[in-house]
Coordinates of C-alpha atoms and ligand atoms in Angstrom, one line a residue:
M1 CA -0.8 86.9 -14.5
I2 CA -4.3 87.1 -12.9
C3 CA -5.6 84.4 -10.6
N4 CA -8.3 84.9 -8.1
Q5 CA -9.4 81.3 -7.5
C6 CA -8.6 80.8 -3.8
E7 CA -9.3 82.3 -0.5
Q8 CA -5.8 83.8 0.0
T9 CA -5.8 85.8 -3.2
A10 CA -3.9 89.1 -3.0
K11 CA -5.8 91.9 -1.2
G12 CA -9.0 89.8 -1.5
V13 CA -9.1 90.7 -5.2
A14 CA -6.6 88.8 -7.4
C15 CA -2.9 87.8 -7.5
T16 CA -1.3 89.7 -10.3
V17 CA 2.4 89.7 -9.8
T18 CA 3.0 86.3 -8.3
G19 CA 0.7 84.0 -6.3
V20 CA 0.4 84.4 -2.6
C21 CA 0.5 80.5 -2.8
G22 CA 3.9 80.7 -4.4
K23 CA 2.6 80.1 -8.0
K24 CA 4.9 81.9 -10.4
P25 CA 3.5 83.8 -13.4
E26 CA 4.9 81.1 -15.7
A27 CA 2.9 78.4 -14.0
A28 CA -0.2 80.6 -13.9
Q29 CA 0.1 81.2 -17.7
L30 CA 0.5 77.5 -18.4
Q31 CA -2.5 76.7 -16.2
D32 CA -4.6 79.2 -18.1
L33 CA -3.4 77.6 -21.3
L34 CA -4.1 74.1 -20.0
T35 CA -7.6 75.1 -19.1
Y36 CA -8.1 76.6 -22.5
A37 CA -6.8 73.4 -24.1
V38 CA -9.1 71.3 -22.0
R39 CA -12.0 73.5 -23.0
G40 CA -11.2 72.6 -26.7
L41 CA -11.0 69.0 -25.8
S42 CA -14.2 69.1 -23.8
R43 CA -16.0 70.9 -26.7
V44 CA -15.3 67.9 -28.9
A45 CA -15.9 65.3 -26.2
Y46 CA -19.2 67.0 -25.3
T47 CA -20.4 66.9 -28.9
L48 CA -19.4 63.2 -29.2
G49 CA -21.0 62.5 -25.8
K50 CA -24.4 63.8 -27.0
A51 CA -24.2 61.2 -29.8
G52 CA -23.5 58.5 -27.1
I53 CA -19.8 58.3 -28.0
R54 CA -17.5 58.1 -25.0
E55 CA -13.8 57.8 -24.7
P56 CA -12.9 56.9 -21.1
E57 CA -9.2 57.8 -21.6
V58 CA -10.2 61.3 -22.6
D59 CA -12.6 61.6 -19.7
R60 CA -10.1 60.6 -17.1
F61 CA -7.3 62.7 -18.7
A62 CA -9.5 65.8 -18.8
A63 CA -10.3 65.4 -15.1
K64 CA -6.7 64.9 -14.1
A65 CA -5.7 67.9 -16.3
L66 CA -8.2 70.1 -14.6
F67 CA -7.1 68.8 -11.2
T68 CA -3.6 70.1 -11.8
T69 CA -4.9 73.6 -12.1
L70 CA -6.2 73.6 -8.5
T71 CA -4.5 75.7 -5.9
N72 CA -1.1 74.3 -4.8
V73 CA -1.3 71.2 -7.1
N74 CA 1.1 71.8 -10.0
F75 CA 3.7 74.5 -10.1
D76 CA 6.0 72.7 -12.5
P77 CA 6.2 74.3 -16.0
E78 CA 7.6 71.1 -17.6
S79 CA 4.8 69.0 -16.2
L80 CA 2.1 71.6 -17.2
A81 CA 3.6 71.8 -20.7
G82 CA 3.2 68.0 -21.0
Y83 CA -0.4 68.2 -20.0
I84 CA -1.1 70.9 -22.6
R85 CA 0.5 68.9 -25.4
R86 CA -1.3 65.7 -24.4
T87 CA -4.7 67.5 -24.2
A88 CA -4.3 68.8 -27.8
E89 CA -3.2 65.4 -29.0
L90 CA -6.2 63.7 -27.5
R91 CA -8.5 66.2 -29.1
E92 CA -6.9 65.7 -32.5
N93 CA -7.2 61.9 -32.0
L94 CA -10.9 62.3 -31.4
V95 CA -11.4 64.5 -34.4
S96 CA -9.5 62.2 -36.7
K97 CA -11.2 59.1 -35.3
W98 CA -14.8 60.4 -35.4
G99 CA -14.6 63.0 -38.2
D100 CA -17.7 65.2 -38.7
Q101 CA -19.4 63.7 -35.6
A102 CA -16.8 65.3 -33.4
I103 CA -17.6 68.9 -34.5
D104 CA -21.0 70.6 -34.3
D105 CA -21.7 74.2 -35.3
E106 CA -23.9 75.2 -32.4
W107 CA -21.3 77.7 -31.4
D108 CA -17.6 78.3 -32.3
D109 CA -14.7 78.0 -30.0
P110 CA -11.2 78.7 -31.2
A111 CA -9.9 76.3 -28.5
V112 CA -11.0 73.5 -30.7
K113 CA -8.3 74.4 -33.2
F114 CA -5.6 75.2 -30.6
V115 CA -2.1 74.0 -31.6
P116 CA 0.5 74.1 -28.8
A117 CA 3.7 76.0 -29.5
G118 CA 6.9 73.9 -29.9
D119 CA 8.7 75.2 -26.9
L120 CA 8.1 76.5 -23.4
Q121 CA 8.6 80.2 -24.3
G122 CA 6.0 79.8 -27.1
L123 CA 3.5 78.1 -24.7
L124 CA 4.0 81.0 -22.2
R125 CA 3.2 83.5 -24.9
Q126 CA 0.1 81.5 -25.9
G127 CA -0.9 81.3 -22.2
E128 CA -0.6 85.1 -21.9
G129 CA -2.8 85.4 -25.0
V130 CA -5.7 83.3 -23.7
G131 CA -6.0 84.9 -20.3
Q132 CA -8.1 83.4 -17.6
L133 CA -11.4 82.0 -18.6
G134 CA -14.3 84.2 -17.8
F135 CA -12.2 87.4 -17.3
T136 CA -13.1 88.6 -20.8
E137 CA -16.8 88.5 -20.2
E138 CA -18.3 92.0 -20.0
D139 CA -21.3 91.4 -17.7
P140 CA -19.8 91.2 -14.2
D141 CA -22.4 88.7 -13.0
I142 CA -22.1 86.3 -16.0
R143 CA -18.3 86.7 -15.6
S144 CA -18.6 85.7 -12.0
L145 CA -20.9 82.8 -12.7
K146 CA -18.5 81.5 -15.4
Q147 CA -15.6 81.7 -12.9
I148 CA -17.7 79.9 -10.2
L149 CA -18.5 77.2 -12.8
V150 CA -14.8 76.8 -13.8
Y151 CA -13.6 76.6 -10.2
G152 CA -16.5 74.3 -9.3
A153 CA -15.6 72.1 -12.3
R154 CA -12.0 72.0 -11.1
G155 CA -13.2 70.9 -7.7
I156 CA -15.4 68.2 -9.3
A157 CA -12.4 67.1 -11.3
A158 CA -10.3 66.5 -8.2
Y159 CA -13.0 64.4 -6.6
V160 CA -13.6 62.6 -9.9
H161 CA -10.0 61.6 -10.0
H162 CA -10.0 60.3 -6.4
A163 CA -13.2 58.2 -7.1
A164 CA -11.8 57.0 -10.5
V165 CA -8.6 55.5 -8.9
L166 CA -11.0 53.5 -6.7
G167 CA -12.9 52.2 -9.7
Q168 CA -15.9 54.5 -9.3
E169 CA -17.0 56.5 -12.4
D170 CA -20.2 57.7 -14.0
P171 CA -20.2 58.8 -17.6
E172 CA -22.8 61.4 -16.8
V173 CA -20.4 63.2 -14.6
Y174 CA -17.7 63.4 -17.3
Q175 CA -20.3 64.6 -19.7
F176 CA -21.3 67.4 -17.4
M177 CA -17.6 68.4 -16.9
H178 CA -17.3 68.6 -20.7
R179 CA -20.6 70.5 -21.1
A180 CA -19.6 73.0 -18.4
L181 CA -16.3 73.9 -20.1
A182 CA -17.8 73.7 -23.6
N183 CA -20.5 76.2 -22.7
L184 CA -18.0 78.9 -21.6
T185 CA -18.1 80.2 -25.2
N186 CA -21.8 79.7 -25.8
N187 CA -23.1 83.3 -26.1
T188 CA -26.7 82.3 -26.2
L189 CA -26.9 81.6 -22.4
N190 CA -28.4 84.3 -20.2
L191 CA -27.9 85.0 -16.5
V192 CA -30.6 82.5 -15.4
D193 CA -29.0 79.8 -17.6
W194 CA -25.7 80.4 -16.0
L195 CA -27.2 80.3 -12.5
N196 CA -28.8 77.0 -13.4
L197 CA -25.5 75.6 -14.8
V198 CA -23.7 76.6 -11.6
L199 CA -26.4 74.9 -9.4
E200 CA -26.2 71.8 -11.7
C201 CA -22.5 71.8 -11.0
G202 CA -23.4 71.3 -7.3
A203 CA -25.8 68.5 -8.2
V204 CA -23.2 66.7 -10.2
N205 CA -20.7 67.1 -7.4
L206 CA -23.1 65.4 -5.0
R207 CA -23.0 62.4 -7.4
V208 CA -19.2 62.5 -7.4
M209 CA -19.1 62.6 -3.6
E210 CA -21.4 59.6 -3.6
L211 CA -19.1 57.8 -5.9
L212 CA -16.1 58.7 -3.8
D213 CA -17.9 57.5 -0.6
A214 CA -18.7 54.2 -2.4
G215 CA -15.0 53.9 -3.6
N216 CA -13.7 54.5 -0.1
T217 CA -16.1 52.3 1.8
S218 CA -15.9 49.4 -0.6
T219 CA -12.1 49.5 -0.7
F220 CA -11.3 50.3 2.9
G221 CA -14.5 49.5 4.8
H222 CA -16.7 51.8 6.8
P223 CA -14.7 54.1 9.2
E224 CA -15.0 53.2 12.9
P225 CA -14.4 55.5 15.8
T226 CA -10.6 55.2 16.4
P227 CA -8.2 56.8 18.9
V228 CA -5.2 58.3 17.2
N229 CA -1.9 59.2 19.0
L230 CA -0.3 62.5 18.4
G231 CA 3.1 61.5 19.8
H232 CA 5.8 59.4 18.1
I233 CA 7.8 56.3 18.6
Q234 CA 11.4 55.7 18.2
G235 CA 12.4 54.5 14.7
K236 CA 12.4 55.2 11.0
C237 CA 9.3 57.0 9.7
I238 CA 7.4 58.4 6.7
L239 CA 4.8 61.1 6.9
V240 CA 1.8 61.0 4.5
S241 CA -0.3 64.0 3.7
G242 CA -3.1 64.8 1.2
H243 CA -6.3 62.9 0.4
D244 CA -5.3 59.8 -1.5
L245 CA -6.1 56.8 0.7
L246 CA -5.1 54.3 -2.0
D247 CA -1.6 55.8 -2.0
L248 CA -1.4 55.3 1.7
K249 CA -2.6 51.7 1.4
M250 CA 0.0 50.9 -1.2
L251 CA 2.7 52.5 1.0
L252 CA 1.5 50.5 4.0
E253 CA 1.8 47.3 2.0
Q254 CA 5.2 48.2 0.7
T255 CA 6.6 49.1 4.1
E256 CA 5.3 46.1 5.9
G257 CA 8.0 44.4 8.0
K258 CA 10.6 47.0 7.1
G259 CA 10.7 48.7 10.5
I260 CA 9.3 51.9 9.2
N261 CA 6.5 53.7 11.0
I262 CA 3.9 55.6 9.0
Y263 CA 2.3 58.8 10.3
T264 CA -0.6 60.7 8.8
H265 CA -0.6 64.5 8.3
G266 CA -3.3 67.0 7.3
E267 CA -6.2 65.4 5.4
M268 CA -4.8 61.9 6.0
L269 CA -5.9 61.8 9.6
P270 CA -9.2 60.1 9.0
A271 CA -7.4 57.2 7.4
H272 CA -6.9 55.8 10.9
G273 CA -10.6 55.0 11.1
Y274 CA -10.8 52.7 8.0
P275 CA -10.6 48.9 8.9
E276 CA -8.5 48.1 5.8
L277 CA -5.9 50.8 6.8
K278 CA -5.9 50.6 10.6
K279 CA -5.1 46.9 10.4
Y280 CA -1.5 47.8 9.7
P281 CA 0.3 48.0 13.0
H282 CA 2.9 50.3 11.5
L283 CA 0.3 53.0 10.9
V284 CA 1.2 54.5 14.3
G285 CA -0.2 58.0 14.6
H286 CA -0.7 61.5 13.4
Y287 CA 1.9 64.2 13.2
G288 CA 1.4 68.0 12.7
T289 CA -1.3 70.5 12.7
A290 CA -1.4 71.4 9.0
W291 CA -1.2 75.0 7.8
Q292 CA 0.0 77.3 10.5
N293 CA 3.0 75.2 11.5
Q294 CA 3.6 73.3 8.3
K295 CA 7.0 74.7 7.6
Q296 CA 8.4 74.1 11.1
E297 CA 6.8 70.7 11.4
F298 CA 8.0 69.5 8.1
S299 CA 11.5 70.7 8.7
R300 CA 11.6 68.8 12.0
F301 CA 10.1 65.5 10.7
P302 CA 13.0 63.0 10.7
G303 CA 11.8 61.1 7.6
P304 CA 10.5 61.7 4.1
I305 CA 7.1 63.3 3.4
L306 CA 4.7 62.0 0.8
M307 CA 2.3 64.5 -0.5
T308 CA -0.7 62.9 -2.2
T309 CA -2.6 66.0 -3.4
N310 CA -2.9 69.5 -2.3
C311 CA -4.4 71.3 0.7
L312 CA -0.9 72.2 1.7
Q313 CA 1.5 75.0 1.0
E314 CA 4.1 74.5 -1.6
P315 CA 7.3 73.0 -0.2
R316 CA 9.9 75.4 1.1
E317 CA 13.6 74.8 0.7
T318 CA 14.2 73.8 4.2
Y319 CA 12.5 70.4 3.8
F320 CA 12.5 70.3 0.0
E321 CA 14.9 67.3 -0.1
S322 CA 12.6 65.0 1.8
I323 CA 9.5 65.6 -0.2
F324 CA 7.9 63.2 -2.7
T325 CA 4.6 63.8 -4.6
T326 CA 2.1 61.5 -6.3
G327 CA -0.8 61.8 -8.7
P328 CA -1.3 65.2 -10.3
V329 CA 0.9 67.0 -7.7
A330 CA 4.1 68.4 -9.3
W331 CA 6.5 71.0 -8.0
P332 CA 9.7 72.0 -9.7
G333 CA 12.6 70.0 -8.4
V334 CA 10.5 67.8 -6.1
R335 CA 10.7 64.1 -6.8
R336 CA 7.6 62.3 -7.9
V337 CA 6.5 58.7 -7.2
E338 CA 5.3 57.0 -10.3
N339 CA 3.1 53.9 -10.9
G340 CA 2.6 53.2 -7.2
S341 CA 6.2 52.2 -6.5
F342 CA 7.2 53.9 -3.2
Q343 CA 10.7 52.4 -3.1
P344 CA 12.4 55.9 -3.5
V345 CA 10.4 57.0 -0.4
I346 CA 11.3 53.9 1.5
D347 CA 15.0 54.3 0.6
K348 CA 14.9 57.9 1.8
A349 CA 13.2 56.8 5.1
L350 CA 16.0 54.3 5.7
E351 CA 18.6 56.9 5.0
M352 CA 17.1 59.6 7.3
P353 CA 17.5 59.4 11.1
G354 CA 13.9 58.7 12.2
F355 CA 12.7 59.5 15.7
S356 CA 15.4 58.9 18.3
D357 CA 13.0 58.6 21.2
N358 CA 9.4 57.7 22.2
Q359 CA 7.1 60.6 23.0
E360 CA 3.8 59.9 24.6
G361 CA 1.2 62.1 22.9
Q362 CA -2.3 63.2 23.4
T363 CA -5.0 60.9 21.9
I364 CA -7.7 62.2 19.7
L365 CA -10.7 60.5 18.0
T366 CA -11.5 60.1 14.3
G367 CA -13.7 57.8 12.2
F368 CA -17.2 59.3 12.8
A369 CA -18.4 58.9 9.2
R370 CA -22.1 58.2 8.4
N371 CA -22.1 54.5 9.4
A372 CA -20.6 55.1 12.8
V373 CA -22.8 58.1 13.6
L374 CA -26.0 56.5 12.3
S375 CA -25.3 53.3 14.3
V376 CA -25.9 55.4 17.4
A377 CA -28.7 57.5 15.8
D378 CA -31.2 56.3 18.5
K379 CA -29.0 57.6 21.2
V380 CA -28.5 60.9 19.4
I381 CA -32.2 61.4 18.7
E382 CA -33.0 60.5 22.4
A383 CA -30.5 63.1 23.6
V384 CA -32.0 65.7 21.4
K385 CA -35.5 64.9 22.5
N386 CA -34.7 65.0 26.2
G387 CA -32.8 68.3 25.7
D388 CA -29.3 67.0 26.5
I389 CA -28.3 68.0 23.0
K390 CA -29.6 71.5 22.1
H391 CA -27.7 72.2 18.9
F392 CA -25.4 70.7 16.2
M393 CA -22.8 72.8 14.5
L394 CA -21.0 71.6 11.5
V395 CA -17.7 73.5 11.7
G396 CA -15.9 72.2 8.6
G397 CA -14.0 73.0 5.5
C398 CA -10.4 74.1 4.8
D399 CA -7.6 75.5 6.8
G400 CA -5.3 78.3 5.5
A401 CA -2.9 81.0 6.5
R402 CA -5.2 83.8 7.4
G403 CA -5.1 84.8 11.1
S404 CA -8.8 85.4 11.2
R405 CA -9.2 81.6 10.9
G406 CA -8.8 81.7 14.7
Y407 CA -12.6 82.4 14.6
Y408 CA -13.2 78.7 14.1
T409 CA -11.1 77.7 17.1
E410 CA -13.0 80.3 19.2
I411 CA -16.5 79.3 18.1
V412 CA -15.8 75.6 18.9
E413 CA -14.2 76.5 22.3
K414 CA -17.1 78.8 23.2
A415 CA -19.9 76.5 22.1
P416 CA -21.9 75.5 25.2
N417 CA -21.7 72.0 26.6
N418 CA -25.0 71.0 25.1
T419 CA -23.8 71.4 21.6
V420 CA -22.3 68.8 19.4
I421 CA -19.6 69.8 16.9
L422 CA -19.4 67.9 13.6
T423 CA -16.3 68.5 11.6
L424 CA -14.6 67.5 8.3
G425 CA -11.8 68.8 6.1
C426 CA -8.5 70.2 7.1
G427 CA -10.1 73.2 8.9
K428 CA -10.4 70.9 11.9
Y429 CA -6.7 71.6 12.8
R430 CA -7.9 74.8 14.3
F431 CA -9.5 72.8 17.1
F432 CA -9.0 69.0 16.5
D433 CA -7.1 68.5 19.8
R434 CA -9.6 70.3 22.1
E435 CA -11.0 68.1 24.8
L436 CA -14.7 68.9 24.7
G437 CA -16.0 65.9 26.6
D438 CA -19.2 64.0 25.8
I439 CA -22.9 64.1 26.1
G440 CA -24.2 60.8 27.6
G441 CA -21.3 58.9 25.9
I442 CA -21.6 60.8 22.6
P443 CA -18.4 62.7 22.0
R444 CA -19.0 66.5 21.6
L445 CA -16.5 66.7 18.8
L446 CA -17.1 64.2 15.9
D447 CA -14.6 64.0 13.1
L448 CA -16.5 62.9 10.0
G449 CA -13.4 62.7 7.8
Q450 CA -11.8 64.6 4.9
C451 CA -13.5 67.2 2.8
N452 CA -13.8 64.2 0.4
D453 CA -16.3 62.8 3.0
A454 CA -18.9 65.6 2.6
Y455 CA -21.3 63.0 1.4
S456 CA -21.2 61.4 4.8
A457 CA -22.1 64.7 6.5
I458 CA -25.0 65.2 4.1
Q459 CA -26.3 61.7 4.7
I460 CA -26.2 62.2 8.5
A461 CA -28.1 65.5 8.2
V462 CA -30.7 63.8 5.9
A463 CA -31.1 60.9 8.3
L464 CA -31.6 63.2 11.3
A465 CA -34.2 65.2 9.3
T466 CA -36.0 62.0 8.5
A467 CA -36.0 60.9 12.1
F468 CA -37.4 64.3 13.2
E469 CA -39.8 64.4 10.3
C470 CA -38.6 67.8 9.2
G471 CA -36.4 69.3 6.5
V472 CA -32.6 69.7 6.9
N473 CA -33.1 73.4 7.3
D474 CA -35.5 72.9 10.2
L475 CA -33.0 70.8 12.2
P476 CA -31.1 72.4 15.2
L477 CA -28.1 72.3 12.9
S478 CA -25.9 75.3 11.8
L479 CA -23.2 75.2 9.1
V480 CA -20.1 77.3 9.9
L481 CA -17.8 76.7 6.9
S482 CA -14.3 77.7 6.0
W483 CA -13.1 77.6 2.5
Y484 CA -9.7 77.8 0.8
E485 CA -9.7 76.3 -2.6
Q486 CA -11.8 75.0 -5.5
K487 CA -12.9 71.7 -4.0
A488 CA -14.6 73.8 -1.3
V489 CA -16.4 75.7 -4.1
S490 CA -17.8 72.5 -5.5
I491 CA -19.0 71.4 -2.1
L492 CA -20.6 74.8 -1.4
L493 CA -22.5 74.5 -4.7
T494 CA -23.7 71.0 -3.6
L495 CA -25.1 72.5 -0.4
L496 CA -26.8 75.2 -2.4
H497 CA -28.2 72.6 -4.8
L498 CA -29.6 70.8 -1.8
G499 CA -31.3 74.0 -0.7
I500 CA -29.3 74.3 2.5
K501 CA -29.9 77.8 4.0
N502 CA -28.1 80.2 6.3
I503 CA -24.6 78.9 5.8
R504 CA -21.9 81.0 7.5
L505 CA -18.9 81.3 5.2
G506 CA -15.4 82.6 6.0
P507 CA -12.8 83.6 6.7
T508 CA -13.5 85.9 3.7
L509 CA -16.0 85.7 0.8
P510 CA -14.7 84.6 -2.6
A511 CA -13.2 87.4 -4.7
F512 CA -14.9 85.9 -7.8
V513 CA -18.4 86.3 -6.5
S514 CA -19.8 89.6 -7.9
P515 CA -22.1 91.8 -5.9
G516 CA -25.0 90.8 -8.1
V517 CA -24.4 87.0 -7.6
L518 CA -23.8 87.5 -3.9
K519 CA -27.2 89.2 -3.6
V520 CA -28.8 86.2 -5.2
L521 CA -27.0 83.9 -2.7
V522 CA -28.1 86.1 0.2
D523 CA -31.7 86.5 -0.9
N524 CA -32.3 82.9 -1.8
Y525 CA -30.0 81.0 0.5
G526 CA -29.4 83.4 3.4
I527 CA -25.6 82.8 3.0
K528 CA -23.7 85.1 5.3
P529 CA -20.1 86.0 6.0
I530 CA -18.8 85.0 9.5
S531 CA -18.7 87.9 11.9
T532 CA -17.3 87.3 15.4
A533 CA -17.5 84.0 17.3
D534 CA -19.5 85.5 20.1
A535 CA -22.0 87.2 17.8
D536 CA -22.4 84.2 15.5
L537 CA -22.8 81.8 18.5
E538 CA -25.5 84.0 20.0
A539 CA -27.4 84.1 16.7
I540 CA -27.0 80.4 16.1
L541 CA -28.2 79.4 19.5
K542 CA -31.1 81.8 19.5
G543 CA -32.1 79.7 16.4
Ligands
SF4_601 FE1 -3.3 83.6 -5.8 FE2 -4.8 81.6 -4.9 FE3 -4.3 81.9 -7.5 FE4 -2.4 81.1 -5.8 S1 -4.3 80.0 -6.3 S2 -2.2 82.6 -7.5 S3 -2.9 82.4 -4.0 S4 -5.5 83.3 -6.2
SF3_602 FE1 -10.1 72.3 1.7 FE2 -8.4 71.7 0.0 FE3 -8.2 71.1 2.9 FE4 -9.5 69.0 1.8 S1 -10.6 71.6 -0.2 S2 -10.2 70.6 3.0 S3 -8.0 72.9 1.7

């Protein structure tokens, strides 16, 4: 196997024997084969799309299939084999329905004729044969750009799926997804074409984030600043992790009046700020600090755990029994919740002990999405003008296992009192419970939400730039980002598409960015790796 798509890749180069994430070679081969099969499907869908022919079922399935290839989402060979077969079937359906219109001869792609083997062993052999997309390309920079595009498209696919379940879709987004994959075998593209395609991926992701924002706010209302308790109360309980707010809403409805308390974990924390979710009195608090302590915290939680998407390590045996997954998340032996019926999770909660006592916990704040922040924009602008706020730092992105992620804790702790820290994503668990006080009533630590809420952060930056009559790059705002998996790649591409400069990125740089491509990013965007918290803070504050 060869996989290099995430931040924790072995030796900073590639996982070759087994994944640092726990992905076995079998799952890796099947994910490669699935991506190959989706490429074939996309080649056909792209051709039809150019003629104005769209098949929403194909579009949605392609996005979900790509989503399953993200880090930590699907390690289940049987599940992956099912996706592979369905992908080929959908492609064949398109070809038989639309005939000649489904195939153009602009360039060939053998994936268009891919026939899945009849059994798992056969699929594994096919997976080995196709290798990972982009690795066969000889030019290291084009290879790198192809990989960035595939990983960016995977990130887009995840956000597309989240937006689609909330009824927000745009055919143009699907068409780009198909075009991106279809072009992987187009040999007429040169380095500049590839660079443009990668930046376009960022532009399309901005549209997806906008759709997701519309889906979240129209379904759950605009987040409001909300205190969240980190303790627990006596009684039966369920822990919900991941990004899917609709799953949480359905679970809250189905547990109403059953004496079961619901706690958020990881990327679910911002759920507490949404009016249509916080109205449930049995959404009682937040438990756990994500990555570093996940194993211990999950083993100790006295109720079932619902994983609605990734951003977490695969389940370890100690708490295996109490885990349930939804959506595209599938791990071998772990039970899945299908069709929005959470009864198996509820039954498990009633069977497990629950918390035996009340524990008063610290209170933290969430819910500072664009509406909440912009409603006090006057106050913020005033504080900047009179010098009470000297600098904003967006310290956001992903969490992960690497010890050097302590940098993010340190830079937040050491930031002077006249700085405001904006955060989003699961990287906030490195500092989310720090008490940083406020500046004239404006909290110094503002939680904008999930990585899914990057649109909110962009809107806030754009509004500040408008207020100060300058560009976003001229604001007293620095971006200090942490990445882990492919959704972060798509967000980074969005920031580059917007022309955002001088981003600090860590804890390590992506293994799939070649020296040549890195040089382009450094020369044109001033992107830089994080160094030490002290040195970076000094440079940031010097401005
Ligand atoms: Fe390795 Fe990351 Fe790929 Fe897992 S997803 S196999 S850790 S590069
Ligand atoms: Fe990053 Fe997945 Fe959590 Fe969702 S993109 S923040 S790890």
